[in-house]
Coordinates of C-alpha atoms in Angstrom, one line a residue:
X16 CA 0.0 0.0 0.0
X17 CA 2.5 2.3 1.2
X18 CA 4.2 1.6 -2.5
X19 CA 1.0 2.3 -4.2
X20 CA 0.9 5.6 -2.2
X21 CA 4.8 6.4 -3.4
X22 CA 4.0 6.0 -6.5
X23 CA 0.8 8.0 -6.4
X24 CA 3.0 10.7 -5.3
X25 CA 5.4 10.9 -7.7
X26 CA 2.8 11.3 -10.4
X27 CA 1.4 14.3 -8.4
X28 CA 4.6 15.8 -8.1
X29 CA 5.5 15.7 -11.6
X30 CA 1.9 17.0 -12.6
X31 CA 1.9 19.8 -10.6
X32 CA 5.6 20.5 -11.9
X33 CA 4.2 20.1 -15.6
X34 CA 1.7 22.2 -15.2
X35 CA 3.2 25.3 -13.7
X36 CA 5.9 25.2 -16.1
X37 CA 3.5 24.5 -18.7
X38 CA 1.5 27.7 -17.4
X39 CA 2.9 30.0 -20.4
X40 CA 2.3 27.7 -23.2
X41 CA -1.4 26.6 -21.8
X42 CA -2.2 30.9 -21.7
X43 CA -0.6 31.2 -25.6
X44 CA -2.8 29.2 -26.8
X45 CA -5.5 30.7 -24.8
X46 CA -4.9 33.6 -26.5
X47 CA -3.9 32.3 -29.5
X48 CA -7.8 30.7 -29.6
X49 CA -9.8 34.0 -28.5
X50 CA -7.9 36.1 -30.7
X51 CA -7.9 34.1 -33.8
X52 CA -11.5 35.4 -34.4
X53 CA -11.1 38.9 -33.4
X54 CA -7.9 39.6 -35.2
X55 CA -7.4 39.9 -39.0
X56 CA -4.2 37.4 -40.3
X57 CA -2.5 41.1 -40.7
X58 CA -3.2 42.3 -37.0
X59 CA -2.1 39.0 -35.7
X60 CA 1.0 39.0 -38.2
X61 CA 2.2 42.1 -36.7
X62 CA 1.9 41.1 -32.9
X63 CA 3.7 37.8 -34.2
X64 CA 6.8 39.8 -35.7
X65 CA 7.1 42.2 -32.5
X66 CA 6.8 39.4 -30.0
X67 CA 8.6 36.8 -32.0
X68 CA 11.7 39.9 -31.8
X69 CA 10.7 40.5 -27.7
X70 CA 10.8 36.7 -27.2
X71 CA 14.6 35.9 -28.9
X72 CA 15.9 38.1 -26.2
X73 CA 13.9 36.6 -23.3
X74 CA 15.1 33.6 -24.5
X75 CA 18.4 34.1 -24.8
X76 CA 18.2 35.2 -21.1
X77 CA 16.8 31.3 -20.5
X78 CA 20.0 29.8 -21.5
X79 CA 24.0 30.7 -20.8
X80 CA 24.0 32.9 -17.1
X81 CA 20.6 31.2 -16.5
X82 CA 22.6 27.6 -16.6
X83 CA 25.5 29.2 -14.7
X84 CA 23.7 30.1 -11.9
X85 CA 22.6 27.2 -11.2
X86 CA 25.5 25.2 -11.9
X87 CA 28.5 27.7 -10.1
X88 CA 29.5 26.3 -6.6
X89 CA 30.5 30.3 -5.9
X90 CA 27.0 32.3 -6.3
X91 CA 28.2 35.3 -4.1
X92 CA 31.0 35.8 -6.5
X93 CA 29.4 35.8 -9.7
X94 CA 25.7 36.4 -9.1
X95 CA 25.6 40.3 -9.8
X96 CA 28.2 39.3 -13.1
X97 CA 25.7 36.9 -14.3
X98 CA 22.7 39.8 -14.5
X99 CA 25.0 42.2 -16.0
X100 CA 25.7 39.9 -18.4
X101 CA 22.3 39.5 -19.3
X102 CA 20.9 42.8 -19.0
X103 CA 23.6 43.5 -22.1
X104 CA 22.8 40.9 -24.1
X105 CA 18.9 42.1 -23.9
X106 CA 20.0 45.2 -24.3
X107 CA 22.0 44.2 -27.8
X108 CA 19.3 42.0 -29.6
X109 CA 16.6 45.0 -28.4
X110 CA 19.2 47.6 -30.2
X111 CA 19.9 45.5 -33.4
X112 CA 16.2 44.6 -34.0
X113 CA 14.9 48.5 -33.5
X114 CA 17.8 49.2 -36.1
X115 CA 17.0 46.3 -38.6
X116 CA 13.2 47.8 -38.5
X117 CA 13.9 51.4 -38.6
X118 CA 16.8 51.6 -41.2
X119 CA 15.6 48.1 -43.4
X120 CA 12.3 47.7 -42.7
X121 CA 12.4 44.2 -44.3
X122 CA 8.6 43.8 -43.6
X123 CA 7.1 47.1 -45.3
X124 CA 5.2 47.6 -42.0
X125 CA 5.4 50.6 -40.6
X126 CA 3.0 49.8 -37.7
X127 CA 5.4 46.6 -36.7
X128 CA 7.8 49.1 -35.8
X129 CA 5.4 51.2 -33.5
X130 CA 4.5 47.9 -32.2
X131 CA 7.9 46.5 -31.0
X132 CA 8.7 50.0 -29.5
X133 CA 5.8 49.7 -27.2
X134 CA 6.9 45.7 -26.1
X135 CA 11.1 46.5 -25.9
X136 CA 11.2 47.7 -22.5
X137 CA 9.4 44.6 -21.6
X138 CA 12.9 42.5 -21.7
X139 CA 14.2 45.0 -18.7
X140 CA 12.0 43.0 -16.8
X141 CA 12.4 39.6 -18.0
X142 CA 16.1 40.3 -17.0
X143 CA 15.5 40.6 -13.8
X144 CA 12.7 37.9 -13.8
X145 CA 14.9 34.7 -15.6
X146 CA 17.8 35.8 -13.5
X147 CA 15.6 35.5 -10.0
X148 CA 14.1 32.2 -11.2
X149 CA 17.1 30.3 -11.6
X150 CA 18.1 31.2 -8.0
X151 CA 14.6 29.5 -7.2
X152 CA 15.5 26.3 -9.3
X153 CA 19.0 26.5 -7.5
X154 CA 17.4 26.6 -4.5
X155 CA 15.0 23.7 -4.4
X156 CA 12.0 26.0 -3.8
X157 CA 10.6 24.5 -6.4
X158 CA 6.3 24.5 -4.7
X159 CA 6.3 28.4 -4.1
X160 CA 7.6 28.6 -7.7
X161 CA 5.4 26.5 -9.6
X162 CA 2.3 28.7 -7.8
X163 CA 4.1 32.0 -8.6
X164 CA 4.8 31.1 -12.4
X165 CA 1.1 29.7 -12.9
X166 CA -0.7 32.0 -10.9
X167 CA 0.8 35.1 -12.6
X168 CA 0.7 33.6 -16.2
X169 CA -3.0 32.8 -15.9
X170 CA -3.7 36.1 -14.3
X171 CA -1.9 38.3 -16.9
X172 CA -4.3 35.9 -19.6
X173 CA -7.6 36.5 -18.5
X174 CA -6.8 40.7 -18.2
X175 CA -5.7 40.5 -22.2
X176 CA -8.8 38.0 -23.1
X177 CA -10.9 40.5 -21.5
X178 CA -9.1 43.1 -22.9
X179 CA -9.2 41.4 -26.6
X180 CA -13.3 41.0 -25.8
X181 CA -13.3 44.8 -24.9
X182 CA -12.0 45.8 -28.5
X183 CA -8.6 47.1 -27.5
X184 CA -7.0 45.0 -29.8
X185 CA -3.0 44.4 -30.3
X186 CA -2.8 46.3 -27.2
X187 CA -4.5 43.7 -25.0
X188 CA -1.3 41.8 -26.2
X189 CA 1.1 43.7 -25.0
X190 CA -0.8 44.2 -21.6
X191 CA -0.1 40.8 -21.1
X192 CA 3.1 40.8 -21.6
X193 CA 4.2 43.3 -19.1
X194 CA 1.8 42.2 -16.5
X195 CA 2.9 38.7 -16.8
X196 CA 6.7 40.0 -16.3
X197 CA 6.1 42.5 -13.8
X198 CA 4.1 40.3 -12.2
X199 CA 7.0 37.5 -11.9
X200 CA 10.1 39.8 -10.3
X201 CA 7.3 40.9 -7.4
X202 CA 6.0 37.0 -7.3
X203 CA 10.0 36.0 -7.3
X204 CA 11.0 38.2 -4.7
X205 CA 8.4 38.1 -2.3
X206 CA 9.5 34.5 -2.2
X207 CA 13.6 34.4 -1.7
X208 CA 15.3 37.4 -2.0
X209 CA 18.3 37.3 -4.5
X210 CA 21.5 36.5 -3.5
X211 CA 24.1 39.2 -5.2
X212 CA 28.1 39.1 -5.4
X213 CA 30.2 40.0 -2.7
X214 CA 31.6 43.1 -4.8
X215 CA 31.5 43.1 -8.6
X216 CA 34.4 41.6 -10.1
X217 CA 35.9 42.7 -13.9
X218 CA 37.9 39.1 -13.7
X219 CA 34.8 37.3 -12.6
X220 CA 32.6 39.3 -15.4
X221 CA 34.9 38.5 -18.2
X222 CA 34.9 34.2 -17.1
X223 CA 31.0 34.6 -17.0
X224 CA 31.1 36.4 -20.9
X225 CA 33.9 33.5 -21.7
X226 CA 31.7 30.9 -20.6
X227 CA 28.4 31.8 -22.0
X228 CA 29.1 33.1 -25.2
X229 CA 29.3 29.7 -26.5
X230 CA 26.1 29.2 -24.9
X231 CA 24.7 32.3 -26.6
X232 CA 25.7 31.4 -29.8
X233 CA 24.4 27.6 -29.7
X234 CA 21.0 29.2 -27.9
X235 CA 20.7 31.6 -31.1
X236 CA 21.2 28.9 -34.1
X237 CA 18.2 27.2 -32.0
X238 CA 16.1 30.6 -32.3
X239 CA 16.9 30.9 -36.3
X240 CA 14.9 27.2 -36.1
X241 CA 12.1 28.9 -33.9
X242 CA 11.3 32.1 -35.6
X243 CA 13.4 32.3 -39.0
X244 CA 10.4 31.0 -40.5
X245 CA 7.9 33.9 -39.6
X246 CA 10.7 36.6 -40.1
X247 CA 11.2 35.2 -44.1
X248 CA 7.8 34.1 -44.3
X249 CA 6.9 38.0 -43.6
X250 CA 9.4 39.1 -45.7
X251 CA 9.1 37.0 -48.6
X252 CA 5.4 37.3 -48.6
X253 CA 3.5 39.6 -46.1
X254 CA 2.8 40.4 -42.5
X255 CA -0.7 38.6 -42.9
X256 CA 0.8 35.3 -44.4
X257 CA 2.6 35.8 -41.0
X258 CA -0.1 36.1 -39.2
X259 CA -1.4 32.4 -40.6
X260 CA 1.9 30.9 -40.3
X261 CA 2.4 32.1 -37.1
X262 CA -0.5 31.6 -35.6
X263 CA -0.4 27.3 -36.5
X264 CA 3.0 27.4 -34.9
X265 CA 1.4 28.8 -31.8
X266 CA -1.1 26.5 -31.9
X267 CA 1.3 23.7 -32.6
X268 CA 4.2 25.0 -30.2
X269 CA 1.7 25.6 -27.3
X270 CA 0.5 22.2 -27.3
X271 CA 3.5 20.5 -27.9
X272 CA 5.6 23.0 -25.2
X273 CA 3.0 22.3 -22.2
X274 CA 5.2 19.1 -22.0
X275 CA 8.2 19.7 -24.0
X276 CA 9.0 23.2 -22.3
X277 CA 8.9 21.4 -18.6
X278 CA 10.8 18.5 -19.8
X279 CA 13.8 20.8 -21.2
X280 CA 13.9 22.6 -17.9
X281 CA 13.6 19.9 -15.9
X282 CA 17.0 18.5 -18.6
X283 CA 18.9 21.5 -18.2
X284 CA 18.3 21.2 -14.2
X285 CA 19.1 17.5 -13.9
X286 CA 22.0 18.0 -16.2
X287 CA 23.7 21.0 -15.0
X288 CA 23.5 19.6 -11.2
X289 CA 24.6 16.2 -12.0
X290 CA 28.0 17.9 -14.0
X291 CA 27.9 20.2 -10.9
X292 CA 28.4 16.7 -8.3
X293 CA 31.1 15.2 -10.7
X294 CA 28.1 12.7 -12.1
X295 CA 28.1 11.2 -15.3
X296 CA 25.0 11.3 -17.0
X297 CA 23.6 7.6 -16.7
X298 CA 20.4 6.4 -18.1
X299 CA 19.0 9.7 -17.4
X300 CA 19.1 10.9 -21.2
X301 CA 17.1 8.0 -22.1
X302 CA 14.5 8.8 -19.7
X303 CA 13.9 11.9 -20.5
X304 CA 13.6 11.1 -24.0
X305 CA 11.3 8.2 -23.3
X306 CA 9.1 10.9 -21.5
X307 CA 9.5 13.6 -24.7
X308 CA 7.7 10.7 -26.8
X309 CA 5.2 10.0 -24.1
X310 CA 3.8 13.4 -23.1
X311 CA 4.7 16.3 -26.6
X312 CA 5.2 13.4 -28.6
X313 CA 1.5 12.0 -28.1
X314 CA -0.3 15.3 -27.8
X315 CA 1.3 16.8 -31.3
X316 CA 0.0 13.5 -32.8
X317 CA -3.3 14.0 -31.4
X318 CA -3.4 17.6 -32.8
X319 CA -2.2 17.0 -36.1
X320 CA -5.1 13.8 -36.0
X321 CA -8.3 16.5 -34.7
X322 CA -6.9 20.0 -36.6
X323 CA -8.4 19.2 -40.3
X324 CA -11.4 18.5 -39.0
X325 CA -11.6 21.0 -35.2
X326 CA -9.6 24.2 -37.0
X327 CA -11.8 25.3 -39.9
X328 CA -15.0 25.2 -37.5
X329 CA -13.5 27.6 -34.9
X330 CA -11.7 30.6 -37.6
X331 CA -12.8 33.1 -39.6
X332 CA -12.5 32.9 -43.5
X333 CA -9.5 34.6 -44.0
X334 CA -7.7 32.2 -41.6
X335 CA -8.4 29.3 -44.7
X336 CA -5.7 27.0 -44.9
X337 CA -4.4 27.2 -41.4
X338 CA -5.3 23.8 -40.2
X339 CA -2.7 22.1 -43.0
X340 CA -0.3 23.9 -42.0
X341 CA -0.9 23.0 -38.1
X342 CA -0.9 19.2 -39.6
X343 CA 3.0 19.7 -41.0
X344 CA 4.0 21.6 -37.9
X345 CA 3.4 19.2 -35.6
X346 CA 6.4 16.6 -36.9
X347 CA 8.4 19.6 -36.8
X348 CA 7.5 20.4 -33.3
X349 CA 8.4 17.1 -32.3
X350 CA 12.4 17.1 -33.3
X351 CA 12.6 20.9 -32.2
X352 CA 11.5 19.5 -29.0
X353 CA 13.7 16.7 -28.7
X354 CA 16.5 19.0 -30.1
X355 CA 15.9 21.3 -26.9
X356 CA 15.6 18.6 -24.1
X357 CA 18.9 17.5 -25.6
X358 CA 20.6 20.4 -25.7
X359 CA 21.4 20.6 -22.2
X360 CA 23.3 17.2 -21.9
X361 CA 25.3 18.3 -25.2
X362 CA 26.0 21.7 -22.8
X363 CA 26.9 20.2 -19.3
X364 CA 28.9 17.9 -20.1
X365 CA 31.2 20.3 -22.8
X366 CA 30.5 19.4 -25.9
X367 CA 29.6 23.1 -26.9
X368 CA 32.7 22.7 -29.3
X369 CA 30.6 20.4 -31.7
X370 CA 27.0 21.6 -30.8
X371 CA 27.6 25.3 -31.8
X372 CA 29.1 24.4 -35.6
X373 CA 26.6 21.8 -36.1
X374 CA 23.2 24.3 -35.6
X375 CA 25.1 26.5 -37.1
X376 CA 25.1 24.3 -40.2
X377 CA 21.3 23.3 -39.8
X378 CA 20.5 26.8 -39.0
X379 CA 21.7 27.9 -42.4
X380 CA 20.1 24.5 -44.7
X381 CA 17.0 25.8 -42.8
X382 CA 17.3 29.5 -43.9
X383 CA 18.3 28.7 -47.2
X384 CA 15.4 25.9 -47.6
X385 CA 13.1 28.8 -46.5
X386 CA 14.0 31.7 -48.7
X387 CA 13.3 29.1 -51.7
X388 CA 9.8 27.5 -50.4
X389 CA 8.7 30.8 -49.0
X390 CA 8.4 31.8 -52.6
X391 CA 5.6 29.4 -53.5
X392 CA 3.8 30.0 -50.1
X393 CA 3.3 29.1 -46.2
X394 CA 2.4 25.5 -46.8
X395 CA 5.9 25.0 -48.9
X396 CA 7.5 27.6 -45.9
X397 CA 5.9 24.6 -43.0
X398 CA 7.5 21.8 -45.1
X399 CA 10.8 23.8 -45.4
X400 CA 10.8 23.9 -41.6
X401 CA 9.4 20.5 -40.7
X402 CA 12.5 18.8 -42.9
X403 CA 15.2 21.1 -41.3
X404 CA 13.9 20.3 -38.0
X405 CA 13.8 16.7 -38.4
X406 CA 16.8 16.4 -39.7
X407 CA 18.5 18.6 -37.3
X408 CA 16.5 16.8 -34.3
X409 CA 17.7 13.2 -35.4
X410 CA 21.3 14.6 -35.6
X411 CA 21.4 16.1 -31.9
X412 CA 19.8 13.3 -30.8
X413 CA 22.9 11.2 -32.4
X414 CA 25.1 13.4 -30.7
X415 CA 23.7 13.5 -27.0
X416 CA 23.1 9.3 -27.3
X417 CA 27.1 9.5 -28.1
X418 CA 27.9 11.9 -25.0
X419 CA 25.5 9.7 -22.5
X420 CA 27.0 6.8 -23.7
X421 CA 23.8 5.1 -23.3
X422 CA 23.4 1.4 -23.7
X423 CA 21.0 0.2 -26.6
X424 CA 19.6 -2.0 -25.5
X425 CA 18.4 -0.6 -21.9
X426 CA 17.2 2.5 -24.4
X427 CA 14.9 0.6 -26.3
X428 CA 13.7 -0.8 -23.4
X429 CA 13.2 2.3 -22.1
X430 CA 11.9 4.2 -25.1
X431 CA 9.3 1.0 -26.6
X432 CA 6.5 1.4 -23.8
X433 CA 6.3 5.4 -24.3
X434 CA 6.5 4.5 -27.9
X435 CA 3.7 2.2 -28.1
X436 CA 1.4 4.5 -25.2
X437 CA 1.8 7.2 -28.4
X438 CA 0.9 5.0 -31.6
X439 CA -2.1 2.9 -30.7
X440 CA -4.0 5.9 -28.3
X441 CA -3.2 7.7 -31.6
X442 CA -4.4 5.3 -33.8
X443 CA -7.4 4.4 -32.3
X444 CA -8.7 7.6 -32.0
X445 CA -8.1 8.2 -35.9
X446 CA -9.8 5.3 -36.7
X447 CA -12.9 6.5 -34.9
X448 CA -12.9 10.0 -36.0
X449 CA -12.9 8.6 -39.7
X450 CA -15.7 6.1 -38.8
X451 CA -18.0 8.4 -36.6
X452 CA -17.7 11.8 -39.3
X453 CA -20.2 10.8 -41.7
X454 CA -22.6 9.5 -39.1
X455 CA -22.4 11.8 -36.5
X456 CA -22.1 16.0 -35.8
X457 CA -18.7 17.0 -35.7
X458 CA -17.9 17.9 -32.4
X459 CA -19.7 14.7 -31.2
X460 CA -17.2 12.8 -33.5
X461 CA -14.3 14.9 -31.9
X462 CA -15.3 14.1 -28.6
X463 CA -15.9 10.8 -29.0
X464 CA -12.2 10.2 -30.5
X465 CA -10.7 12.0 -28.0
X466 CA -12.4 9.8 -25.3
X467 CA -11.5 6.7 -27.5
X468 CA -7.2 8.4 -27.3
X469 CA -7.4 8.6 -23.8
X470 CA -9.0 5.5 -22.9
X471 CA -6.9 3.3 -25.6
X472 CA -3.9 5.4 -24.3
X473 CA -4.5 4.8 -20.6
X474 CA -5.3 1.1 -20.9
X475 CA -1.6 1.0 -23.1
X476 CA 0.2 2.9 -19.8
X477 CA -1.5 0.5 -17.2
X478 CA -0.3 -2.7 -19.2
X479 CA 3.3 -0.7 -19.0
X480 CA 2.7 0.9 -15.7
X481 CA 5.5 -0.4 -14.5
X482 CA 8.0 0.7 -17.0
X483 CA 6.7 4.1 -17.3
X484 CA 6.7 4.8 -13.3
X485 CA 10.4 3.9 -13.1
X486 CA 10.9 6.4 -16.0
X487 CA 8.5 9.1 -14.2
X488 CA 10.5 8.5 -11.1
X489 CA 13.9 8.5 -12.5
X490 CA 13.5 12.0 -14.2
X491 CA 11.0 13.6 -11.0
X492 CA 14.1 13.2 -8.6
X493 CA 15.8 15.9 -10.6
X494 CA 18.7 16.0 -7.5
X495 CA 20.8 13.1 -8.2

C-alpha cells in the first residue's frame, strides 16, 4: 500500500511540476484561440513579428547565465556578473532589431515598428525575472515557484482576453506581456530574495562572458529554427501570411511545449546539477527522452489527427488554410522538442565545441530551404521547416546518445513502452474520427475520438505501468 501511495505521489509531483511550467504555453494558446477570431491574419501578423523579436531576447536570457547560476559552486561571487551579463545581451538584440526595422524595414510595415517599440522595455524585466528564477530552481524552492509562475501567467491571460473581448485590440497583447513580467520579479521576490556578489568583479565578469558566449551562440542557431520562418515568411510574402503561419506554430508550439518546455527545464536542471556533483549522465538521457515521446510526442500527434477536422470550425475565413499547416508543424514540433531537451546534456557535459558548428550548419540548410519554399507559399515555408527540423533533431539526438554513452539496448527498453502509449492511443482515435464523421455531428465525432485516445492510451500505460513509473521517477528526482 505504502508503495501504491509512493507512486501516487510521484505522479502528483511531476503533474503539478508540468503544469506550472507549462502555465505560459497553456495561456498562448488561450490567447492564441480568443484572438484568432477577433484579429485579421494582418493584425495578428504584426503582434507575431514584435513578440517573435521580444521573445529571442527573453530567451536568450533562459540559457547561458541562466545555466551558470545554477550550476556555479560560488553564487556570491558571480551572481551580480551573471545579471550584468544579461541585461547586455537584452540590451543588444533589443538595439539590433529596432535598427534592422527602422533603417531596413524588411517587412514594409510601418505599424510593426510602433508595435515593437511599445513591447522593448518589456525584456528590462524579463532580465531581472529569468535571473531570480534560476536562483529559485538553485534553490530547491521549487512548490512556491510553480504557484508564482502559474498564478501570474494565468492572471496576466484573462486581463488580455478580456481586454481582446473589450476591442482594444494588439494592445491587450502587450498588456499581457508586461503584466505577466512584472508580475513574476514581485511574485520571485516576495518569495527568496536574491542572492548578489560580494563586490562586482571585472575578472569574474569576463569568465561569466567566456563561458556563455558559446552558450549564446548555440541558444541563437536554435532561435533561427524557432522564428526564422515567420521573419522570411513575412518578408518574402507579407505580415498577414505571418499572421497564418504564425498563428499554427502557436497553436502547434503551445501544445507541444505544455510538455516539451517542462521536460527541457527539468533536462537543463538534472543535467547542469549532475555535471555540478562530478556525475556522469547515466540512463538519465534515455529517460527523458522516453518521457519527450510520451507526453509532446502523443499530444502533437493527437493535434495533427483533430486539426483538419476542429480548426476550420472555430476561424474566420480569411484564416483558410491554417489547419494544413498546423498538420506539417506538428512533426516539426516534435524534433525541435527533442532537439531542446537534448541540448542541455550536449552543454553540461562540454560538448559546446561540436554543438555550436553543427546548428550553425542546420540553421543555415533551414534558412536557405526557407527563402526558396517561401516563394511558393506558407504550406511549402511549414515543409521547409518540418524537414530542417527533423533532420537537425535526429542529428542532436545522435550526438547526445554519443555523449550519455547510453546502452541500446536498456534504451529501447526504455523508449518502446512510451512509444507504443503514443501510436495505438493515436491510432485508435483516428480510426474513430474517420468512422463516426459521416454518421455523427462534428464535435460529437471529436469528442468521442478523444475519449477513444485517452482511454486506448491509458489502458496502453497501465499494461506498462511499471516501466513508465520507473521512468517518471527517475527523471521527477531531478537532485541526483
Amino acid at each position: 500500500m505504502k508503495s501504491k501511495f509512493s507512486q501516487l505521489g510521484v505522479y502528483a509531483d511531476l503533474a503539478v511540476g508540468m503544469v506550472s511550467r507549462s502555465s505560459n504555453q497553456i495561456v498562448g494558446l488561450l490567447i492564441t484561440i480568443v484572438a484568432i477570431p477577433i484579429l485579421s491574419p494582418t493584425e495578428f501578423g504584426i503582434f507575431a513579428l514584435a513578440s517573435s523579436f521580444v521573445a529571442i531576447a527573453r530567451t536568450l536570457l533562459y540559457s547561458a547565465t541562466f545555466q551558470y547560476i545554477i550550476q556555479t559552486d560560488k553564487l556570491t561571487e558571480y551572481s551580480s556578473e551573471c545579471i550584468v551579463v544579461s541585461s547586455l545581451v537584452a540590451l543588444l538584440v533589443t538595439g539590433a532589431t529596432l535598427a534592422l526595422l527602422f533603417f531596413a524595414d524588411p517587412f514594409g510595415s510601418p505599424q510593426l515598428l510602433h508595435f515593437f517599440l511599445i513591447l522593448a522595455p518589456s525584456n528590462i524585466l524579463s532580465v531581472f525575472s529569468a535571473w531570480q528564477e534560476a536562483q529559485l530552481l538553485r534553490s530547491g524552492k521549487l512548490k512556491g515557484y510553480y504557484g508564482i509562475t502559474a498564478a501570474t501567467e494565468f492572471a496576466s491571460a484573462f486581463v488580455a482576453i478580456g481586454l481582446l473581448f473589450s476591442g482594444t485590440g494588439l494592445i491587450a497583447l502587450a498588456w499581457q506581456i508586461y503584466l505577466r513580467s512584472l508580475l513574476l520579479v514581485i511574485g520571485y521576490r516576495l518569495l527568496s530574495r536574491p542572492v548578489l556578489s560580494d563586490r562586482l568583479s571585472w575578472r569574474n565578469l569576463i569568465e561569466v562572458s567566456r563561458w556563455s558566449l558559446p552558450q549564446y551562440g548555440s541558444m541563437t542557431t536554435g532561435l533561427v529554427s524557432a522564428y526564422g520562418a515567420d521573419f522570411i515568411v513575412g518578408a518574402v510574402l507579407s505580415p498577414a501570411a505571418t499572421g497564418v503561419f504564425r498563428a499554427a506554430n502557436r497553436i502547434v508550439t503551445a501544445v507541444g511545449d505544455v510538455c516539451g518546455q517542462p521536460i527541457r527545464i527539468i533536462a537543463l536542471t538534472l543535467f547542469s546539477r549532475r555535471t555540478s556533483k562530478g556525475l556522469k549522465s547515466d540512463e538519465a538521457y534515455v529517460r527523458i527522452l522516453a518521457l519527450t515521446i510520451l507526453l509532446p510526442g502523443t499530444v502533437l500527434m493527437g493535434l495533427a489527427i483533430l486539426a483538419p477536422v476542429a480548426i476550420p470550425i472555430a476561424v474566420r475565413p480569411d484564416w483558410n488554410g491554417v489547419e494544413m499547416i498546423v498538420v506539417y508543424l506538428c512533426l516539426g514540433r516534435f524534433f525541435s522538442i527533442v532537439q531542446a531537451v537534448s541540448t542541455p546534456l550536449l552543454i553540461a557535459y562540454g560538448r559546446q565545441n561540436v554543438l555550436f558548428p553543427t546548428q550553425l550548419v542546420f540553421s543555415a540548410i533551414l534558412v536557405g530551404g526557407l527563402l526558396f519554399a517561401a516563394q511558393y507559399g506558407v504550406t511549402e515555408a511549414a515543409w521547409a521547416f518540418t524537414i530542417s527540423a527533423a533532420i537537425g533533431g535526429l542529428v542532436i539526438t545522435g550526438l547526445a546518445f554519443k555523449t550519455a554513452e547510453s546502452n541500446k539496448t536498456s534504451a529501447w527498453r526504455s523508449l518502446t513502452p512510451p512509444l507504443a502509449c503514443a501510436l495505438l492511443g493515436n491510432g485508435a482515435a483516428l480510426v474513430s474520427l474517420h468512422a463516426l464523421l459521416p454518421h455523427t455531428d462534428v464535435i460529437v465525432a471529436l469528442a468521442a475520438c478523444i475519449l477513444v485516445a485517452i482511454a486506448v492510451f491509458g489502458v496502453t500505460a497501465v499494461i506498462l505501468r511499471r516501466e513508465i513509473a520507473s521512468t517518471v521517477a527517475a527523471i521527477n528526482k531531478v537532485d541526483p
